[in-house]
Amino acid sequence: MPDTLSSDPWWKGAILYHVYVRSFFDSDGDGHGDLPGVMAKLDYIQGLGVDGIWLSPIHPSPNRDWGYDIADFDGVQADYGTEADFLALLEAAHARGLKVVLDEVLSHTSDVHPWFVESLTGGKDGPKADWYVWADPQPDGTAPNNWLSVFGGPAWAYQPKRRQHYHHKFLRQQPKLNWRAPGAREAALSVLDHWLAKGVDGFRLDVAGTYLHDADLTPNPPVPLAERTALNWSHAGNLQHHLYDSNLAENVEMLDLIRRRVEAHDGRGGRDERFVFGEFSEEEERCGAYLPPETGLHSGYTFVMLLARKLVPSFVTDHYATLSRFPEHWPTISFSNHDVPRTASRLGGQDASPEVAKMLFALLIALKGTTLIYQGEELGLPQASLRRDQLRDPVGDLYWPYDGGRDGCRTPMPWTTGEQMGFTTGEPWLPLAAEHRGLSVEEQAEDPDSALAFSRAMIALRRSEPALRLGSIEFLEAEGPVVAFVRRHAGQSIACLFNLGADPQVVAAAALAGAELMPLRTGEADLRGESVGLSPYAAAFLRLS
């Protein structure tokens, strides 16, 4: 846990374990993970050495987007249990010294949420008429403007009841909440109050750049043809710059408002500082992703490294070059989550070796920031391959077979050996991944050379070394597929070296003179003077004099 003598808030340099509840552990055999299942595995999570858990949305949802379309912000999804189950989990986590952070989706709701139903049916002069983004159709009946949905097609849906379109940045069933309307904004902020009063330690905010839209509905400009990359062509919505449907510069005012609302609960109920961080997937600088904690959210993470597909140093160094322009910002760092292919496969290839997975985990833990570990990352799990008839993700269905969507990273956590892998006695909501056989928690726990054993040791190293938890970061010049940097804090300096390639490499730097190789590493490292030889996919740490 963080140094109790430190004046830094608990979340600075913390490690949060991201639990995708539906796929974590099924306590009742219905095929869906649940809150009692998370509670049953708290000892495992605590044994990793992390500081807390981030739970995917727990609220009632029709599951058009699997929990990210919320129908009741104050309740608990029936598949997951009851409010009593959540409160028991919260108490049990706190008893183990683990923080609990909830995933809140305050930019939009489900189309079955009572707020939207009243906005739709209450007429244009009703009390919630302006709680969502409504606009008249074009004279020919087409959408009000050219805004495109992230999930394909126009970001507008026509409703005859109001003779208007409503805006949805994602699915048609996810109408955009209008944060420009005082009533809607206060209702969203009150969601935070509700759960903070119950004792949660903070929030991860989904799509935190999307609270405000341009009131004049200005069309988004296209990405010029000459500037389009494979990423732009991969989804229709990426063919325009999202400058007016979301990511407005004024969004930073909403982030500041949210942080202050959360901080107002500090000290209440015996809890210390609350933590609120955001997800930013577009126009990050414009909409407040890199603000200092005093003027925006406490922290934020982007998709820059999550979208990386090549195991080359620039996937790290380019992002930290951007971060260096915002020295007051404290980043949250993630290589993997429920929206992108798993790290080992995305960066190391589908047949990535355990050495690649270990090296990438070491790199993740060593970087400056608050760190997010997606469930199974500590096991080195690869991406699962599913057939079209097995998909549950609307994005996978939309772009099949070009893109299998997000289900390949959402398959159930492998707990034990055997056909069911310890997840459920019934039919799991997603198939158990054949690629995960032999990588279960049970099997790896007995192997001192496993990814799990290394992950625990790596987290323990971070906890024991303030430089790795709180220190600054300074990148060293390195040749070839090598990432090298020094973390410094309170007179302590640790060099972190990573060979991202399949061939041996040598790192030479004056800073390494007189260094001492630390015992934890993956692969082989040989220190000679100011040079360190690294075997393929090695990670090594040196204490500098």
XYZ file of C-alpha atoms in Angstrom:
545
model
C 0.000 0.000 0.000
C 1.137 3.630 -0.368
C 3.541 4.989 2.201
C 1.420 6.207 5.108
C 3.960 8.932 5.800
C 3.562 10.391 2.337
C 1.589 13.599 1.898
C 0.479 12.465 -1.548
C -3.124 11.283 -1.965
C -3.606 7.509 -2.030
C -4.421 7.447 -5.731
C -1.147 8.998 -6.848
C 0.905 6.060 -8.037
C -1.773 3.570 -7.025
C -2.575 0.413 -8.973
C -6.249 -0.326 -9.686
C -7.418 -3.742 -10.845
C -10.111 -3.419 -13.523
C -12.881 -5.954 -12.928
C -15.241 -6.556 -15.850
C -17.900 -7.951 -13.548
C -19.876 -10.031 -16.053
C -16.788 -12.056 -16.944
C -14.955 -12.182 -13.625
C -16.509 -14.906 -11.441
C -20.002 -16.407 -11.446
C -21.164 -17.234 -7.920
C -24.573 -18.705 -8.765
C -24.088 -20.646 -12.002
C -26.265 -18.476 -14.247
C -23.422 -17.826 -16.687
C -22.861 -14.215 -15.641
C -20.226 -12.912 -13.258
C -21.667 -11.050 -10.302
C -20.865 -8.988 -7.224
C -20.791 -11.965 -4.828
C -18.348 -13.475 -7.304
C -16.083 -10.436 -7.022
C -16.340 -10.685 -3.242
C -15.354 -14.356 -3.389
C -12.148 -13.400 -5.211
C -11.113 -10.439 -3.038
C -8.360 -12.497 -1.431
C -6.937 -13.160 -4.892
C -7.091 -9.467 -5.785
C -5.541 -8.475 -2.464
C -2.834 -11.076 -3.037
C -1.804 -9.312 -6.234
C -0.787 -6.321 -4.115
C -2.969 -3.751 -5.852
C -4.473 -0.729 -4.115
C -8.051 -1.131 -5.243
C -10.556 -2.258 -7.836
C -12.385 -0.462 -10.616
C -15.715 -2.164 -11.308
C -17.345 -1.987 -14.729
C -20.846 -0.432 -14.521
C -22.999 -2.201 -11.946
C -26.294 -0.440 -12.660
C -29.482 -1.855 -14.244
C -29.190 -1.943 -18.027
C -30.961 -3.570 -20.986
C -27.440 -4.493 -22.128
C -27.554 -3.084 -25.624
C -23.976 -2.002 -24.873
C -23.457 -4.360 -21.943
C -23.907 -2.007 -19.019
C -22.793 1.209 -20.671
C -26.456 1.979 -21.418
C -27.801 2.670 -17.945
C -31.504 2.528 -17.059
C -31.215 3.388 -13.344
C -28.163 5.120 -11.877
C -29.205 4.390 -8.278
C -29.720 0.639 -8.613
C -27.755 -2.579 -9.124
C -28.069 -4.824 -12.182
C -30.122 -7.912 -11.264
C -27.623 -10.240 -12.993
C -24.989 -8.934 -10.608
C -26.960 -9.142 -7.365
C -28.524 -6.589 -5.062
C -27.548 -3.353 -3.395
C -26.951 -5.386 -0.246
C -24.453 -7.494 -2.226
C -22.664 -4.362 -3.345
C -22.505 -2.913 0.159
C -21.159 -6.229 1.467
C -18.497 -6.187 -1.245
C -17.615 -2.587 -0.407
C -17.244 -3.413 3.288
C -15.173 -6.521 2.578
C -12.875 -4.649 0.198
C -12.329 -1.845 2.690
C -11.578 -4.399 5.407
C -8.740 -5.639 3.189
C -7.438 -2.135 2.562
C -8.736 -2.094 -1.015
C -10.355 0.981 -2.535
C -13.488 0.603 -4.669
C -13.965 2.796 -7.752
C -17.164 2.672 -9.796
C -17.522 3.148 -13.540
C -20.053 5.929 -14.176
C -21.536 6.768 -17.572
C -22.882 10.284 -17.151
C -22.758 11.458 -20.774
C -25.670 9.343 -21.944
C -28.307 6.908 -20.692
C -30.323 3.999 -21.991
C -33.362 4.882 -24.063
C -35.475 3.079 -21.439
C -34.227 5.325 -18.634
C -37.207 7.193 -17.105
C -35.488 10.510 -17.809
C -35.460 9.824 -21.537
C -38.962 8.385 -21.591
C -40.253 11.588 -19.974
C -38.162 13.771 -22.294
C -39.678 11.934 -25.258
C -43.286 11.716 -24.124
C -43.665 14.865 -22.011
C -43.758 17.204 -24.984
C -41.422 20.000 -26.007
C -42.511 22.048 -23.002
C -42.327 19.228 -20.456
C -40.105 19.390 -17.347
C -37.438 17.166 -18.925
C -37.903 18.287 -22.522
C -34.346 19.661 -22.710
C -32.627 16.916 -20.719
C -31.491 15.285 -23.969
C -30.143 16.717 -27.223
C -33.131 17.144 -29.560
C -33.122 18.861 -32.949
C -35.464 19.275 -35.888
C -34.817 17.226 -39.023
C -33.651 18.806 -42.238
C -36.522 19.794 -44.564
C -35.987 16.536 -46.470
C -36.219 14.494 -43.261
C -32.535 13.702 -42.952
C -30.484 14.153 -39.800
C -29.934 17.667 -38.409
C -26.244 17.641 -39.362
C -23.365 15.361 -40.355
C -22.372 14.086 -36.916
C -21.449 10.393 -37.062
C -21.837 7.769 -34.364
C -18.824 5.916 -32.976
C -20.755 2.711 -33.656
C -21.586 3.499 -37.287
C -24.072 5.671 -39.186
C -25.565 9.074 -38.350
C -25.431 10.092 -34.684
C -29.134 10.971 -34.775
C -32.374 9.003 -34.469
C -35.816 10.291 -35.448
C -38.712 10.049 -32.974
C -42.201 10.712 -34.415
C -43.556 11.418 -30.939
C -41.561 14.682 -30.843
C -41.120 15.053 -34.607
C -37.460 15.530 -33.856
C -34.174 13.677 -33.871
C -32.223 12.947 -30.704
C -28.439 12.768 -30.634
C -26.584 9.557 -29.754
C -22.822 9.444 -29.996
C -22.890 5.672 -29.619
C -25.812 3.292 -30.193
C -29.286 4.553 -31.088
C -30.338 3.135 -27.720
C -27.896 5.457 -25.899
C -29.370 8.997 -26.147
C -27.041 11.845 -25.233
C -27.780 13.600 -21.952
C -27.817 17.379 -22.355
C -25.342 18.777 -19.849
C -26.234 22.296 -21.017
C -29.597 21.863 -19.275
C -29.202 22.688 -15.553
C -31.686 20.033 -14.480
C -29.983 17.252 -16.416
C -26.527 18.326 -15.265
C -27.567 18.375 -11.606
C -29.235 14.988 -11.938
C -25.992 13.535 -13.326
C -23.888 15.090 -10.561
C -26.311 13.751 -7.960
C -25.456 10.226 -9.121
C -21.951 10.821 -7.778
C -23.338 12.070 -4.463
C -25.518 8.979 -4.139
C -22.684 6.474 -4.399
C -20.110 8.539 -2.523
C -22.536 8.666 0.397
C -22.499 4.863 0.389
C -18.731 4.882 0.805
C -17.213 4.350 -2.637
C -13.735 5.763 -3.121
C -14.173 7.359 -6.518
C -15.139 6.985 -10.136
C -13.834 6.185 -13.565
C -15.808 8.401 -15.949
C -16.714 6.887 -19.280
C -16.043 9.077 -22.368
C -15.217 12.098 -20.217
C -14.705 14.365 -23.218
C -18.316 14.158 -24.319
C -20.329 16.081 -21.743
C -20.914 19.137 -23.924
C -22.070 19.454 -27.524
C -22.033 22.536 -29.728
C -25.312 24.346 -29.118
C -25.410 25.539 -32.749
C -24.973 21.969 -34.053
C -22.024 23.007 -36.219
C -21.070 20.185 -38.597
C -17.874 18.295 -37.878
C -15.070 18.852 -40.416
C -13.816 15.839 -42.374
C -10.367 14.384 -41.890
C -8.631 15.423 -45.147
C -8.150 12.505 -47.509
C -4.392 12.938 -47.585
C -4.217 12.703 -43.788
C -6.327 9.588 -43.323
C -4.651 6.587 -41.746
C -5.761 2.992 -41.295
C -7.266 4.057 -37.967
C -9.443 6.667 -39.704
C -10.666 4.160 -42.264
C -11.307 1.472 -39.615
C -14.595 3.092 -38.477
C -16.812 5.525 -40.338
C -16.949 7.870 -37.365
C -13.171 8.285 -37.541
C -13.455 9.971 -40.932
C -14.370 13.293 -39.313
C -12.813 15.382 -36.559
C -15.142 15.299 -33.570
C -14.919 18.970 -32.682
C -18.590 19.856 -32.248
C -20.542 16.747 -31.233
C -18.128 16.436 -28.266
C -14.609 17.356 -27.111
C -15.373 21.064 -26.803
C -12.878 23.292 -25.029
C -15.650 24.218 -22.560
C -15.743 20.572 -21.476
C -12.956 21.400 -19.035
C -15.456 23.398 -16.981
C -17.553 20.268 -16.523
C -14.501 18.265 -15.466
C -13.649 20.845 -12.841
C -17.246 20.843 -11.641
C -17.214 17.050 -11.304
C -13.904 16.990 -9.410
C -15.086 19.601 -6.939
C -18.354 17.713 -6.430
C -16.392 14.540 -5.656
C -13.884 16.298 -3.393
C -16.748 17.719 -1.336
C -17.126 14.206 0.093
C -13.514 13.907 1.288
C -13.418 13.007 4.945
C -17.080 12.038 5.132
C -17.858 8.665 6.655
C -14.240 8.261 7.680
C -13.095 7.957 4.071
C -10.022 9.807 2.846
C -9.544 11.511 -0.518
C -11.872 10.398 -3.258
C -10.479 9.855 -6.736
C -12.104 10.667 -10.068
C -10.406 9.994 -13.391
C -11.653 10.037 -16.942
C -11.444 8.161 -20.210
C -10.589 10.331 -23.238
C -10.675 8.796 -26.701
C -10.699 11.828 -29.055
C -9.176 15.314 -29.233
C -7.598 14.757 -25.823
C -5.788 18.057 -25.442
C -8.813 20.058 -26.518
C -11.309 18.600 -24.045
C -9.226 18.460 -20.854
C -7.491 15.086 -20.692
C -4.181 16.558 -19.514
C -5.315 19.131 -16.961
C -3.724 19.468 -13.516
C -5.720 17.860 -10.685
C -6.647 21.305 -9.365
C -8.421 22.428 -12.543
C -9.764 19.236 -14.099
C -10.206 15.671 -12.967
C -7.592 14.175 -10.670
C -6.263 12.149 -13.594
C -7.126 10.818 -17.014
C -6.143 8.196 -19.544
C -6.325 8.200 -23.298
C -6.494 5.574 -26.016
C -3.090 6.503 -27.419
C -1.342 3.423 -26.008
C -4.503 1.304 -26.033
C -4.725 1.658 -29.816
C -1.044 0.847 -30.434
C -0.592 -2.236 -32.608
C 3.198 -2.409 -33.052
C 5.686 -3.400 -30.361
C 8.058 -0.511 -30.934
C 9.419 2.066 -28.452
C 7.388 4.909 -29.922
C 4.139 3.507 -28.550
C 5.464 4.582 -25.138
C 7.918 7.372 -25.891
C 5.550 9.374 -28.110
C 2.851 9.399 -25.452
C 5.245 10.473 -22.723
C 6.574 13.193 -25.002
C 3.012 14.515 -25.094
C 2.664 14.180 -21.317
C 5.912 16.102 -20.825
C 4.169 19.197 -22.201
C 1.732 19.024 -19.270
C 4.022 18.640 -16.240
C 1.270 19.362 -13.688
C -0.943 16.574 -15.006
C -0.828 13.188 -13.254
C -1.571 10.460 -15.831
C -3.394 7.187 -15.527
C -1.688 4.480 -17.562
C -3.281 1.463 -19.190
C -2.251 -0.969 -21.908
C -5.475 -2.972 -21.938
C -9.166 -2.803 -21.076
C -12.606 -4.132 -22.036
C -12.623 -2.200 -25.330
C -9.376 -3.252 -27.030
C -7.596 -6.518 -27.871
C -5.532 -7.907 -25.018
C -2.024 -6.529 -24.672
C -0.091 -9.751 -25.260
C -1.822 -10.370 -28.603
C -2.204 -6.765 -29.729
C 1.464 -5.930 -29.304
C 3.136 -9.333 -29.271
C 1.023 -11.188 -31.834
C -1.582 -13.892 -31.257
C 1.160 -16.409 -30.436
C 3.066 -14.082 -28.113
C 5.360 -15.905 -25.711
C 5.067 -15.658 -21.923
C 8.308 -13.656 -22.004
C 6.622 -10.952 -24.096
C 3.658 -10.821 -21.717
C 5.933 -10.533 -18.674
C 8.040 -7.799 -20.256
C 4.965 -5.776 -21.183
C 3.529 -6.145 -17.692
C 6.821 -4.951 -16.207
C 6.791 -1.948 -18.547
C 3.224 -1.087 -17.563
C 3.994 -1.204 -13.838
C 7.252 0.771 -14.164
C 5.807 3.762 -16.030
C 4.920 6.991 -14.239
C 1.251 7.312 -13.347
C -1.646 5.645 -11.648
C -1.843 2.199 -13.227
C -4.823 0.181 -14.448
C -4.507 -3.595 -14.759
C -7.287 -5.256 -16.754
C -8.354 -8.605 -15.307
C -6.229 -11.409 -16.730
C -3.385 -9.119 -17.710
C -1.483 -10.483 -14.721
C -1.878 -13.947 -16.276
C -0.550 -12.867 -19.674
C -3.837 -13.850 -21.343
C -3.983 -13.581 -25.153
C -6.991 -12.397 -27.153
C -9.742 -14.969 -27.657
C -11.055 -15.837 -31.130
C -14.826 -16.159 -31.476
C -17.194 -17.114 -34.255
C -19.771 -14.594 -35.438
C -22.618 -16.554 -33.836
C -20.838 -16.250 -30.471
C -20.534 -12.449 -30.513
C -22.536 -10.276 -28.102
C -20.883 -6.946 -28.917
C -22.794 -4.698 -31.354
C -19.515 -3.384 -32.771
C -18.334 -6.881 -33.608
C -21.566 -7.641 -35.423
C -21.421 -4.336 -37.313
C -17.955 -4.840 -38.773
C -17.717 -8.626 -39.098
C -15.525 -10.175 -40.451
C -13.147 -7.211 -40.702
C -13.291 -6.604 -36.977
C -14.444 -9.099 -34.370
C -15.346 -6.333 -31.943
C -14.628 -6.304 -28.244
C -15.781 -9.743 -27.131
C -12.352 -11.317 -27.577
C -11.057 -9.414 -24.551
C -14.245 -9.940 -22.516
C -14.346 -13.737 -22.321
C -14.571 -15.238 -18.819
C -11.604 -15.209 -16.468
C -9.929 -18.660 -16.300
C -9.772 -19.671 -12.641
C -9.139 -23.421 -12.682
C -8.247 -26.312 -14.919
C -11.074 -28.224 -16.530
C -13.612 -27.482 -19.205
C -15.437 -24.727 -17.291
C -12.208 -23.108 -16.007
C -13.949 -22.441 -12.702
C -16.141 -19.655 -14.083
C -19.633 -21.175 -14.021
C -21.595 -24.401 -13.832
C -23.975 -23.156 -16.515
C -23.630 -21.770 -20.023
C -21.328 -18.735 -19.851
C -22.525 -15.511 -21.443
C -19.433 -15.578 -23.671
C -17.508 -18.748 -24.547
C -14.552 -19.725 -22.417
C -11.447 -19.054 -24.496
C -9.567 -22.068 -25.786
C -6.525 -19.788 -25.924
C -6.610 -19.515 -22.111
C -6.244 -23.215 -21.366
C -3.107 -23.820 -19.350
C -3.058 -20.197 -18.168
C -5.589 -20.407 -15.330
C -5.009 -18.892 -11.908
C -4.895 -22.386 -10.409
C -2.178 -23.579 -12.786
C -0.056 -20.436 -12.631
C -0.250 -20.194 -8.836
C 1.780 -23.410 -8.606
C 4.468 -22.246 -11.022
C 7.154 -19.882 -9.671
C 8.106 -18.975 -13.251
C 4.571 -18.104 -14.337
C 3.289 -14.726 -15.508
C 1.183 -14.544 -12.335
C 4.188 -15.060 -10.069
C 6.129 -12.408 -11.958
C 3.204 -9.987 -11.888
C 2.904 -10.280 -8.115
C 6.636 -9.714 -7.730
C 6.546 -6.720 -10.070
C 3.699 -5.099 -8.159
C 5.538 -5.735 -4.891
C 8.630 -4.019 -6.312
C 6.588 -0.974 -7.216
C 5.051 -0.851 -3.738
C 8.456 -1.069 -2.067
C 10.186 1.571 -4.191
C 8.871 5.171 -3.923
C 10.736 6.064 -7.119
C 8.601 3.589 -9.080
C 5.393 4.710 -7.452
C 5.782 8.478 -7.264
C 8.929 9.393 -9.139
C 9.561 11.556 -12.153
C 10.434 9.893 -15.445
C 13.391 10.690 -17.686
C 13.876 8.740 -20.911
C 17.372 7.656 -21.910
C 18.597 7.534 -25.473
C 18.515 3.939 -26.656
C 19.168 2.153 -29.933
C 16.819 -0.265 -31.625
C 13.770 -1.809 -29.960
C 14.656 -0.618 -26.461
C 12.745 1.560 -24.017
C 14.909 2.946 -21.224
C 14.079 5.491 -18.549
C 14.997 6.549 -15.025
C 12.456 7.064 -12.240
C 13.599 9.493 -9.504
C 12.080 10.389 -6.150
C 13.489 11.739 -2.857
C 17.102 10.991 -3.748
C 16.346 7.520 -5.084
C 16.905 6.656 -8.765
C 15.991 3.444 -10.574
C 16.780 2.748 -14.227
C 14.185 0.656 -16.075
C 15.290 -1.123 -19.253
C 13.102 -3.070 -21.692
C 14.039 -4.975 -24.826
C 10.965 -4.970 -27.078
C 12.681 -7.102 -29.723
C 13.398 -10.760 -30.496
C 17.185 -10.216 -30.620
C 19.626 -9.376 -27.821
C 20.276 -5.664 -27.296
C 22.788 -3.502 -25.449
C 21.873 -0.318 -23.571
C 24.764 2.076 -22.938
C 24.357 5.267 -20.909
C 26.572 7.266 -18.591
C 23.775 7.202 -16.013
C 24.348 3.460 -15.588
C 27.904 3.881 -14.307
C 28.164 2.373 -10.835
C 24.634 0.956 -11.040
C 23.514 -2.182 -9.253
C 21.299 -4.737 -10.981
C 18.196 -5.391 -8.906
C 17.199 -9.036 -8.489
C 13.780 -8.875 -10.151
C 13.861 -9.166 -13.923
C 12.393 -11.129 -16.779
C 14.876 -12.564 -19.246
C 18.600 -12.052 -18.754
C 20.590 -8.882 -18.068
C 24.352 -8.457 -17.915
C 25.828 -5.232 -16.462
C 29.300 -4.239 -17.601
C 30.387 -0.738 -16.701
C 27.981 1.683 -18.347
C 26.398 -0.992 -20.532
C 23.677 -3.564 -19.951
C 23.095 -6.504 -22.253
C 19.476 -7.617 -22.502
C 18.213 -10.931 -23.819
C 15.147 -10.930 -26.116
C 12.071 -9.447 -24.428
C 13.973 -8.800 -21.219
C 13.092 -6.274 -18.528
C 15.695 -5.206 -15.990
C 15.937 -2.673 -13.166
C 19.058 -1.023 -11.803
C 19.554 1.051 -8.685
C 21.642 4.073 -9.593
C 24.323 5.478 -7.335
